[in-house]
């Protein structure tokens, strides 16, 4: 009933307990229509090579575990249809520029540490009402897309600026900042903005657009970063911190 | 190497675990979360449809009240829920939902800016608060953010494998630090187990790969009893093949179930309106009856039925069901605006779990539990959609409070030496596993287990099927516990993880099957073809299982009835 296909996988391998350096292993995999990269990896683990390590959990593109580089592009393994990859060759590698723990598993420590810098929680000084804080549907729509972020790290590790500078907050952390700064309930402008307006914040972005191209949840991090810059211009945040206008900073850094 | 210790540790970084941890951090107790995955990767993140609370925000639900919510819950549970626990759920639940809103949850809104509410199965009113169709993601992200604010300590990617007791009291756990590949001991004077569900015991489940029940089996193996393990919820609507959930919220927004001749068959099974929103046990059995009687479709992944939303306004699909649209497009290549979504029932929720009282306490001093891995019981024989997210917050918080007051009241010294001894004993056990054959066998045994559960401990059950299943499971258990592990380093060793998971799944399956075989009645999700009616005279009681390697010792606890006398359950 279901027609099987065949694909050839080349997978990045590194086991710090046994290997001096990394190498690639090759596997032929029988595939079914509609199959995604994650299920092929599970198949390899099950039938061929139990030593293969990778992260996965929900298999429905919502837990953010399975970010990896597939045919040169940062993606979620569970959302990448085999049929969407041109041809029978699939190269799978760990998320770019992150320290490798084993095989496709990377250390996400820096990614989350950057996220924490923007004080990623709703900040309010007003007393909370007995019921909900009111928010109109239009106000909600302003954050609707932004709150979809699953912290997969795909955007940040696709960013060439981040590759050479892990202190740069990166698109995901900036999306998070913009999410709170756009929330009608939030009163923590200065707190969220603190690191965004410093070096390695929103002005460090070089508009490579890789984040927006690769985000599996169709969030537009680039637009969020532009939004942050606009906020900074409006409120003259950069000026207050750096004694230089944001326009000047943008012209001198780009 | 010295074992670390904390006054309280919480096993699990899902909604229940994080809610307990936030409470503990807030009360200044030295505490930490231990989780096999980063908290955001927990399966709470996948919840779609929403969380119930009688806020009365929707136009249609102005006269809703906690009491009506309680009644719906008790009726939905087929009268097996403990009614005092349900009262706590529905009253405190309102505060928990507002609190999550104050902490930043992006709930969808009514025109006047209040939390929007939709219809869900078995609810008299529109009571399910939602964040589009990504409510679990919205809640878990918010609670994780709150835990950052509260400075909650997390041991990420630590797999808990053993509970350490001293003279019958909590002393700590042994865990595998997956990133370092090292066994570690973590001492604790109290522990809250919040390990989530164990859907992976079935072949078709909406649950994540990590939902194997190891976090439930660990205390079970150490003597903490389980409750009502025979009650397993099968959700009516999952995608064929992948079993990815299509939320009940789709029917809440007006989606219709149809058979192969296009008929809205649910109206033949129930009188209520809309018929598609009957409770899950009923819809699931009706769907399987349609299929058994030849009115289903046949596809590459087996039989299925249709869930139709093509008649809904585009705006509703885009704004309230965007996640479902994305899932249908990515995983079934269907645009629900144009074509009906193919659906089939799949295992979804574990009503049973670690037996607790209304404060999350178990019979073992210092051991607490909350969330899907616990059984209070607020769901009885069948959970209503939207009540589980609510349970994680209400009882997660309660378990946190109880654990805090337990360690304040009882001055129990840490015993790091004992914990370290247990770590090294587990190290010997690992060496023993390494010396035995593993590899592909683990996966074969896993498939065998899932097939047994699906065939004989599924939606329709019978004495013959169940006793056959129990025999096969006990035979399987011997082989499972004899398998080794072929990969001999522990760093991110997924074969080792699966070997542990498989042991947990097998023992939980045996507990559930044993309870199901004894329960000679049909109640909620437990349907016996040979005993088709509910039998209150004999079976208004909870099944309690205590672990032995030969199979559980079974006893029974009474159901606590307060306001609602059991009557026939008709919809
Ligand atoms: C697809 C789907 C949709 C759902 N939609 C809804 C809905 O709309 N409304 C509703 O009310 N309910 C819904 N549910 C049910 C609800 O989401 C879950 O019951 C609930 O989120 C469980 O939360 P939890 O905190 O108990 O467990 P989880 O979120 O599963 O978390 C379990 C945690 O325990 C950890 N853990 C487990 N074992 C170990 C171990 N051995 N060592 C260390 N850590 C361990 C895991 O790492 C994880 O952090 C849905 C369920 C599914 C599957
Ligand atoms: S913005 Fe997109 S790519 Fe970046 S972390 Fe969030 S979901 Fe992943
Ligand atoms: S497995 Fe969860 S996002 Fe891919």
CSV table of N, CA and C in Angstrom, one decimal, chain B residues 116-248:
chain,number,residue,atom,x,y,z
B,116,UNK,N,-10.4,34.7,26.8
B,116,UNK,CA,-11.4,34.1,25.9
B,116,UNK,C,-11.7,32.6,26.4
B,117,UNK,N,-12.9,32.1,26.2
B,117,UNK,CA,-13.2,30.8,26.6
B,117,UNK,C,-14.0,30.1,25.5
B,118,UNK,N,-13.6,28.8,25.3
B,118,UNK,CA,-14.3,28.0,24.2
B,118,UNK,C,-15.0,26.8,24.8
B,119,UNK,N,-15.8,26.1,24.0
B,119,UNK,CA,-16.5,24.9,24.4
B,119,UNK,C,-15.5,23.7,24.3
B,120,UNK,N,-15.7,22.8,25.3
B,120,UNK,CA,-14.9,21.6,25.3
B,120,UNK,C,-15.8,20.4,25.6
B,121,UNK,N,-15.3,19.2,25.4
B,121,UNK,CA,-16.1,18.0,25.6
B,121,UNK,C,-16.6,17.9,27.0
B,122,UNK,N,-17.9,17.6,27.2
B,122,UNK,CA,-18.4,17.3,28.5
B,122,UNK,C,-18.6,18.5,29.4
B,123,UNK,N,-18.4,19.7,28.9
B,123,UNK,CA,-18.6,20.9,29.7
B,123,UNK,C,-20.0,21.5,29.4
B,124,UNK,N,-20.7,21.9,30.4
B,124,UNK,CA,-22.0,22.6,30.2
B,124,UNK,C,-21.9,23.9,29.5
B,125,UNK,N,-20.8,24.6,29.8
B,125,UNK,CA,-20.6,26.0,29.3
B,125,UNK,C,-19.3,26.1,28.6
B,126,UNK,N,-19.1,27.2,27.9
B,126,UNK,CA,-17.8,27.5,27.3
B,126,UNK,C,-16.9,27.9,28.4
B,127,UNK,N,-16.0,27.0,28.8
B,127,UNK,CA,-15.2,27.2,30.0
B,127,UNK,C,-13.7,27.1,29.8
B,128,UNK,N,-13.3,26.7,28.6
B,128,UNK,CA,-11.9,26.4,28.4
B,128,UNK,C,-11.2,27.6,27.9
B,129,UNK,N,-10.3,28.2,28.8
B,129,UNK,CA,-9.5,29.3,28.5
B,129,UNK,C,-8.4,28.9,27.6
B,130,UNK,N,-8.1,29.7,26.6
B,130,UNK,CA,-7.1,29.2,25.6
B,130,UNK,C,-6.2,30.3,25.1
B,131,UNK,N,-5.1,29.9,24.5
B,131,UNK,CA,-4.1,30.7,23.9
B,131,UNK,C,-4.1,30.1,22.5
B,132,UNK,N,-4.9,30.7,21.6
B,132,UNK,CA,-5.1,30.1,20.3
B,132,UNK,C,-5.3,28.5,20.5
B,133,UNK,N,-4.5,27.7,19.7
B,133,UNK,CA,-4.6,26.3,20.0
B,133,UNK,C,-3.2,25.8,20.4
B,134,UNK,N,-2.5,26.7,21.2
B,134,UNK,CA,-1.2,26.4,21.7
B,134,UNK,C,-1.1,26.7,23.2
B,135,UNK,N,-2.1,26.3,23.9
B,135,UNK,CA,-2.2,26.7,25.3
B,135,UNK,C,-1.1,26.1,26.2
B,136,UNK,N,-0.8,24.9,26.0
B,136,UNK,CA,0.3,24.3,26.8
B,136,UNK,C,1.6,25.0,26.6
B,137,UNK,N,1.9,25.3,25.4
B,137,UNK,CA,3.1,26.1,25.1
B,137,UNK,C,3.1,27.4,25.7
B,138,UNK,N,2.0,28.1,25.7
B,138,UNK,CA,1.8,29.4,26.3
B,138,UNK,C,2.0,29.3,27.8
B,139,UNK,N,1.4,28.3,28.4
B,139,UNK,CA,1.5,28.2,29.9
B,139,UNK,C,2.9,27.8,30.3
B,140,UNK,N,3.5,26.8,29.6
B,140,UNK,CA,4.8,26.3,30.1
B,140,UNK,C,5.8,27.4,29.9
B,141,UNK,N,5.8,28.1,28.8
B,141,UNK,CA,6.8,29.2,28.5
B,141,UNK,C,6.6,30.2,29.7
B,142,UNK,N,5.4,30.6,30.0
B,142,UNK,CA,5.2,31.6,31.1
B,142,UNK,C,5.7,31.1,32.4
B,143,UNK,N,5.4,29.8,32.7
B,143,UNK,CA,5.9,29.3,34.0
B,143,UNK,C,7.4,29.1,34.1
B,144,UNK,N,8.0,28.8,32.9
B,144,UNK,CA,9.4,28.7,32.9
B,144,UNK,C,10.0,30.1,33.1
B,145,UNK,N,9.4,31.1,32.5
B,145,UNK,CA,9.9,32.5,32.6
B,145,UNK,C,9.8,32.9,34.1
B,146,UNK,N,8.7,32.5,34.7
B,146,UNK,CA,8.5,32.8,36.1
B,146,UNK,C,9.5,32.1,37.0
B,147,UNK,N,9.9,30.9,36.6
B,147,UNK,CA,10.9,30.2,37.4
B,147,UNK,C,12.2,30.8,37.3
B,148,UNK,N,12.5,31.5,36.1
B,148,UNK,CA,13.8,32.2,36.0
B,148,UNK,C,13.7,33.4,37.0
B,149,UNK,N,12.6,34.1,37.0
B,149,UNK,CA,12.4,35.2,37.9
B,149,UNK,C,12.6,34.8,39.4
B,150,UNK,N,12.1,33.6,39.7
B,150,UNK,CA,12.2,33.2,41.1
B,150,UNK,C,13.5,32.5,41.4
B,151,UNK,N,14.4,32.4,40.4
B,151,UNK,CA,15.7,31.8,40.6
B,151,UNK,C,15.7,30.3,40.8
B,152,UNK,N,14.7,29.6,40.2
B,152,UNK,CA,14.6,28.1,40.4
B,152,UNK,C,15.9,27.5,39.8
B,153,UNK,N,16.5,26.6,40.6
B,153,UNK,CA,17.6,25.8,40.2
B,153,UNK,C,17.2,24.6,39.4
B,154,UNK,N,17.8,24.3,38.2
B,154,UNK,CA,17.3,23.2,37.4
B,154,UNK,C,18.6,22.3,37.1
B,155,UNK,N,18.5,21.0,37.4
B,155,UNK,CA,19.4,20.0,36.9
B,155,UNK,C,18.9,19.5,35.6
B,156,UNK,N,19.3,20.1,34.5
B,156,UNK,CA,18.8,19.7,33.2
B,156,UNK,C,19.4,18.4,32.7
B,157,UNK,N,18.6,17.7,32.0
B,157,UNK,CA,19.1,16.5,31.3
B,157,UNK,C,19.7,15.5,32.4
B,158,UNK,N,19.0,15.4,33.5
B,158,UNK,CA,19.3,14.4,34.5
B,158,UNK,C,18.2,13.4,34.6
B,159,UNK,N,18.5,12.2,34.3
B,159,UNK,CA,17.5,11.1,34.3
B,159,UNK,C,17.4,10.4,35.7
B,160,UNK,N,16.3,10.6,36.4
B,160,UNK,CA,16.3,10.0,37.7
B,160,UNK,C,15.9,8.5,37.5
B,161,UNK,N,16.8,7.6,38.2
B,161,UNK,CA,16.6,6.2,38.0
B,161,UNK,C,16.3,5.4,39.3
B,162,UNK,N,16.6,6.0,40.4
B,162,UNK,CA,16.3,5.3,41.7
B,162,UNK,C,15.9,6.3,42.7
B,163,UNK,N,14.9,5.9,43.6
B,163,UNK,CA,14.5,6.7,44.7
B,163,UNK,C,15.2,6.1,45.9
B,164,UNK,N,15.9,6.9,46.7
B,164,UNK,CA,16.6,6.3,47.9
B,164,UNK,C,15.8,6.7,49.2
B,165,UNK,N,15.5,5.6,49.9
B,165,UNK,CA,14.8,5.8,51.2
B,165,UNK,C,15.7,5.3,52.3
B,166,UNK,N,15.4,6.0,53.5
B,166,UNK,CA,16.2,5.6,54.7
B,166,UNK,C,15.1,5.3,55.8
B,167,UNK,N,15.0,4.2,56.3
B,167,UNK,CA,14.0,3.8,57.3
B,167,UNK,C,12.6,4.2,56.8
B,168,UNK,N,12.4,4.0,55.5
B,168,UNK,CA,11.0,4.3,55.0
B,168,UNK,C,10.8,5.8,54.7
B,169,UNK,N,11.8,6.6,54.9
B,169,UNK,CA,11.6,8.0,54.6
B,169,UNK,C,12.5,8.4,53.4
B,170,UNK,N,12.1,9.5,52.8
B,170,UNK,CA,12.9,10.0,51.6
B,170,UNK,C,14.3,10.4,52.0
B,171,UNK,N,15.3,10.0,51.2
B,171,UNK,CA,16.6,10.4,51.4
B,171,UNK,C,17.3,11.1,50.2
B,172,UNK,N,16.7,10.7,49.0
B,172,UNK,CA,17.3,11.4,47.8
B,172,UNK,C,17.0,10.5,46.5
B,173,UNK,N,17.8,10.8,45.5
B,173,UNK,CA,17.6,10.0,44.2
B,173,UNK,C,19.0,9.8,43.6
B,174,UNK,N,19.1,8.8,42.8
B,174,UNK,CA,20.2,8.5,41.9
B,174,UNK,C,19.8,9.0,40.5
B,175,UNK,N,20.6,9.7,39.9
B,175,UNK,CA,20.3,10.2,38.5
B,175,UNK,C,21.5,10.1,37.6
B,176,UNK,N,21.2,10.0,36.3
B,176,UNK,CA,22.2,10.0,35.3
B,176,UNK,C,22.3,11.4,34.7
B,177,UNK,N,23.5,12.0,34.8
B,177,UNK,CA,23.7,13.3,34.1
B,177,UNK,C,24.0,13.0,32.7
B,178,UNK,N,23.1,13.2,31.8
B,178,UNK,CA,23.2,12.7,30.4
B,178,UNK,C,24.3,13.5,29.7
B,179,UNK,N,24.5,14.7,30.0
B,179,UNK,CA,25.5,15.5,29.3
B,179,UNK,C,26.9,15.1,29.7
B,180,UNK,N,27.1,14.8,31.0
B,180,UNK,CA,28.4,14.4,31.4
B,180,UNK,C,28.6,12.9,31.4
B,181,UNK,N,27.5,12.2,31.3
B,181,UNK,CA,27.7,10.7,31.3
B,181,UNK,C,28.1,10.2,32.6
B,182,UNK,N,27.6,10.8,33.7
B,182,UNK,CA,28.0,10.4,35.1
B,182,UNK,C,26.8,10.2,35.9
B,183,UNK,N,26.9,9.2,36.8
B,183,UNK,CA,25.8,9.0,37.8
B,183,UNK,C,26.0,9.9,38.9
B,184,UNK,N,24.9,10.5,39.4
B,184,UNK,CA,25.1,11.5,40.5
B,184,UNK,C,24.0,11.2,41.6
B,185,UNK,N,24.3,11.5,42.8
B,185,UNK,CA,23.4,11.4,43.9
B,185,UNK,C,22.9,12.8,44.2
B,186,UNK,N,21.6,12.9,44.5
B,186,UNK,CA,21.1,14.2,44.9
B,186,UNK,C,20.2,13.9,46.2
B,187,UNK,N,20.7,14.3,47.3
B,187,UNK,CA,20.0,14.1,48.6
B,187,UNK,C,18.8,15.0,48.7
B,188,UNK,N,17.8,14.6,49.3
B,188,UNK,CA,16.6,15.5,49.5
B,188,UNK,C,15.8,15.0,50.7
B,189,UNK,N,15.3,15.9,51.5
B,189,UNK,CA,14.4,15.6,52.6
B,189,UNK,C,13.0,15.3,52.2
B,190,UNK,N,12.6,15.9,51.1
B,190,UNK,CA,11.3,15.6,50.4
B,190,UNK,C,11.5,15.7,48.9
B,191,UNK,N,10.6,15.0,48.2
B,191,UNK,CA,10.7,14.9,46.8
B,191,UNK,C,9.3,15.0,46.2
B,192,UNK,N,9.1,15.9,45.2
B,192,UNK,CA,7.8,15.9,44.5
B,192,UNK,C,8.1,15.3,43.1
B,193,UNK,N,7.4,14.2,42.9
B,193,UNK,CA,7.5,13.5,41.6
B,193,UNK,C,6.4,14.1,40.7
B,194,UNK,N,6.9,14.6,39.5
B,194,UNK,CA,6.0,15.2,38.6
B,194,UNK,C,6.5,14.8,37.2
B,195,UNK,N,6.5,13.5,37.0
B,195,UNK,CA,7.2,13.0,35.7
B,195,UNK,C,6.2,12.9,34.5
B,196,UNK,N,5.0,13.3,34.7
B,196,UNK,CA,4.1,13.3,33.5
B,196,UNK,C,3.5,11.9,33.2
B,197,UNK,N,2.9,11.8,32.0
B,197,UNK,CA,2.2,10.6,31.6
B,197,UNK,C,3.1,9.5,31.0
B,198,UNK,N,2.4,8.4,30.7
B,198,UNK,CA,3.2,7.2,30.1
B,198,UNK,C,2.5,6.6,28.9
B,199,UNK,N,2.2,7.5,28.0
B,199,UNK,CA,1.5,7.1,26.8
B,199,UNK,C,2.3,6.1,25.9
B,200,UNK,N,3.6,6.2,26.0
B,200,UNK,CA,4.4,5.4,25.2
B,200,UNK,C,4.3,3.9,25.4
B,201,UNK,N,3.5,3.5,26.4
B,201,UNK,CA,3.2,2.0,26.6
B,201,UNK,C,2.4,1.5,25.4
B,202,UNK,N,1.7,2.5,24.7
B,202,UNK,CA,0.9,2.1,23.6
B,202,UNK,C,1.6,2.5,22.3
B,203,UNK,N,1.2,1.7,21.2
B,203,UNK,CA,1.9,2.0,19.9
B,203,UNK,C,1.4,3.3,19.4
B,204,UNK,N,0.1,3.6,19.5
B,204,UNK,CA,-0.4,4.9,19.0
B,204,UNK,C,-0.8,5.8,20.2
B,205,UNK,N,0.0,6.8,20.3
B,205,UNK,CA,-0.2,7.8,21.4
B,205,UNK,C,0.1,9.2,20.9
B,206,UNK,N,-0.6,10.1,21.5
B,206,UNK,CA,-0.4,11.5,21.2
B,206,UNK,C,0.8,12.0,22.1
B,207,UNK,N,1.3,11.2,22.9
B,207,UNK,CA,2.4,11.6,23.9
B,207,UNK,C,3.7,11.7,23.2
B,208,UNK,N,4.6,12.5,23.8
B,208,UNK,CA,6.0,12.6,23.3
B,208,UNK,C,6.8,11.3,23.5
B,209,UNK,N,7.9,11.2,22.8
B,209,UNK,CA,8.8,10.0,23.0
B,209,UNK,C,9.2,9.9,24.5
B,210,UNK,N,9.4,11.0,25.2
B,210,UNK,CA,9.9,10.8,26.6
B,210,UNK,C,8.8,10.4,27.6
B,211,UNK,N,7.6,10.3,27.1
B,211,UNK,CA,6.5,10.0,28.1
B,211,UNK,C,6.4,8.5,28.3
B,212,UNK,N,7.4,8.0,29.0
B,212,UNK,CA,7.5,6.5,29.2
B,212,UNK,C,7.1,6.1,30.7
B,213,UNK,N,6.9,7.1,31.5
B,213,UNK,CA,6.6,6.7,32.9
B,213,UNK,C,7.7,6.4,33.8
B,214,UNK,N,8.9,6.6,33.4
B,214,UNK,CA,10.0,6.3,34.3
B,214,UNK,C,9.9,7.1,35.6
B,215,UNK,N,9.5,8.3,35.5
B,215,UNK,CA,9.3,9.2,36.7
B,215,UNK,C,8.2,8.7,37.6
B,216,UNK,N,7.3,7.8,37.1
B,216,UNK,CA,6.3,7.2,37.9
B,216,UNK,C,6.8,5.8,38.5
B,217,UNK,N,7.5,5.1,37.6
B,217,UNK,CA,8.0,3.8,38.0
B,217,UNK,C,9.0,3.9,39.2
B,218,UNK,N,9.9,4.9,39.1
B,218,UNK,CA,10.9,5.0,40.1
B,218,UNK,C,10.3,5.0,41.6
B,219,UNK,N,9.4,5.8,41.9
B,219,UNK,CA,8.8,5.7,43.3
B,219,UNK,C,8.0,4.4,43.4
B,220,UNK,N,7.3,3.9,42.4
B,220,UNK,CA,6.6,2.6,42.4
B,220,UNK,C,7.5,1.5,42.9
B,221,UNK,N,8.7,1.4,42.2
B,221,UNK,CA,9.6,0.4,42.5
B,221,UNK,C,10.1,0.5,44.0
B,222,UNK,N,10.1,1.7,44.5
B,222,UNK,CA,10.6,1.9,45.9
B,222,UNK,C,9.4,1.7,46.9
B,223,UNK,N,8.2,1.3,46.5
B,223,UNK,CA,7.2,1.0,47.4
B,223,UNK,C,6.0,2.0,47.5
B,224,UNK,N,6.1,3.1,46.7
B,224,UNK,CA,5.0,4.1,46.7
B,224,UNK,C,3.9,3.5,45.8
B,225,UNK,N,2.7,3.4,46.4
B,225,UNK,CA,1.6,2.8,45.6
B,225,UNK,C,1.0,3.7,44.5
B,226,UNK,N,0.5,3.0,43.5
B,226,UNK,CA,-0.2,3.7,42.3
B,226,UNK,C,-1.7,3.5,42.5
B,227,UNK,N,-2.4,4.3,41.8
B,227,UNK,CA,-3.9,4.3,41.9
B,227,UNK,C,-4.5,4.3,40.5
B,228,UNK,N,-5.6,3.5,40.4
B,228,UNK,CA,-6.4,3.5,39.2
B,228,UNK,C,-5.7,3.4,37.8
B,229,UNK,N,-4.7,2.5,37.8
B,229,UNK,CA,-3.9,2.4,36.6
B,229,UNK,C,-4.6,1.8,35.4
B,230,UNK,N,-5.8,1.2,35.6
B,230,UNK,CA,-6.5,0.6,34.5
B,230,UNK,C,-7.2,1.7,33.6
B,231,UNK,N,-7.2,3.0,34.1
B,231,UNK,CA,-8.0,4.0,33.4
B,231,UNK,C,-7.1,4.8,32.5
B,232,UNK,N,-7.2,4.5,31.2
B,232,UNK,CA,-6.4,5.1,30.2
B,232,UNK,C,-7.3,5.8,29.2
B,233,UNK,N,-7.0,7.1,28.9
B,233,UNK,CA,-7.8,7.8,28.0
B,233,UNK,C,-7.3,7.7,26.6
B,234,UNK,N,-8.2,7.4,25.7
B,234,UNK,CA,-7.9,7.4,24.2
B,234,UNK,C,-8.6,8.6,23.6
B,235,UNK,N,-7.8,9.5,23.0
B,235,UNK,CA,-8.4,10.7,22.5
B,235,UNK,C,-9.0,10.4,21.1
B,236,UNK,N,-10.2,11.0,20.8
B,236,UNK,CA,-10.8,10.6,19.6
B,236,UNK,C,-10.0,11.1,18.3
B,237,UNK,N,-9.3,12.2,18.4
B,237,UNK,CA,-8.8,12.7,17.1
B,237,UNK,C,-7.3,12.9,17.1
B,238,UNK,N,-6.6,12.0,16.5
B,238,UNK,CA,-5.2,12.1,16.2
B,238,UNK,C,-4.9,11.8,14.7
B,239,UNK,N,-3.8,12.3,14.2
B,239,UNK,CA,-3.5,12.1,12.8
B,239,UNK,C,-3.1,10.6,12.6
B,240,UNK,N,-3.6,9.9,11.6
B,240,UNK,CA,-3.2,8.5,11.3
B,240,UNK,C,-1.7,8.5,11.1
B,241,UNK,N,-1.1,7.4,11.5
B,241,UNK,CA,0.4,7.3,11.2
B,241,UNK,C,1.2,7.9,12.4
B,242,UNK,N,1.2,9.2,12.5
B,242,UNK,CA,2.0,9.9,13.5
B,242,UNK,C,1.3,10.0,14.9
B,243,UNK,N,0.0,9.8,14.9
B,243,UNK,CA,-0.8,10.0,16.1
B,243,UNK,C,-0.6,11.4,16.8
B,244,UNK,N,-0.3,12.4,16.0
B,244,UNK,CA,-0.2,13.7,16.5
B,244,UNK,C,-1.6,14.2,16.8
B,245,UNK,N,-1.7,14.9,18.0
B,245,UNK,CA,-3.1,15.3,18.4
B,245,UNK,C,-3.7,16.4,17.6
B,246,UNK,N,-5.0,16.2,17.3
B,246,UNK,CA,-5.8,17.3,16.8
B,246,UNK,C,-6.8,17.7,17.9
B,247,UNK,N,-6.6,18.8,18.5
B,247,UNK,CA,-7.3,19.2,19.7
B,247,UNK,C,-8.8,19.1,19.6
B,248,UNK,N,-9.4,18.8,20.8
B,248,UNK,CA,-10.9,18.8,20.9
B,248,UNK,C,-11.4,20.2,20.6
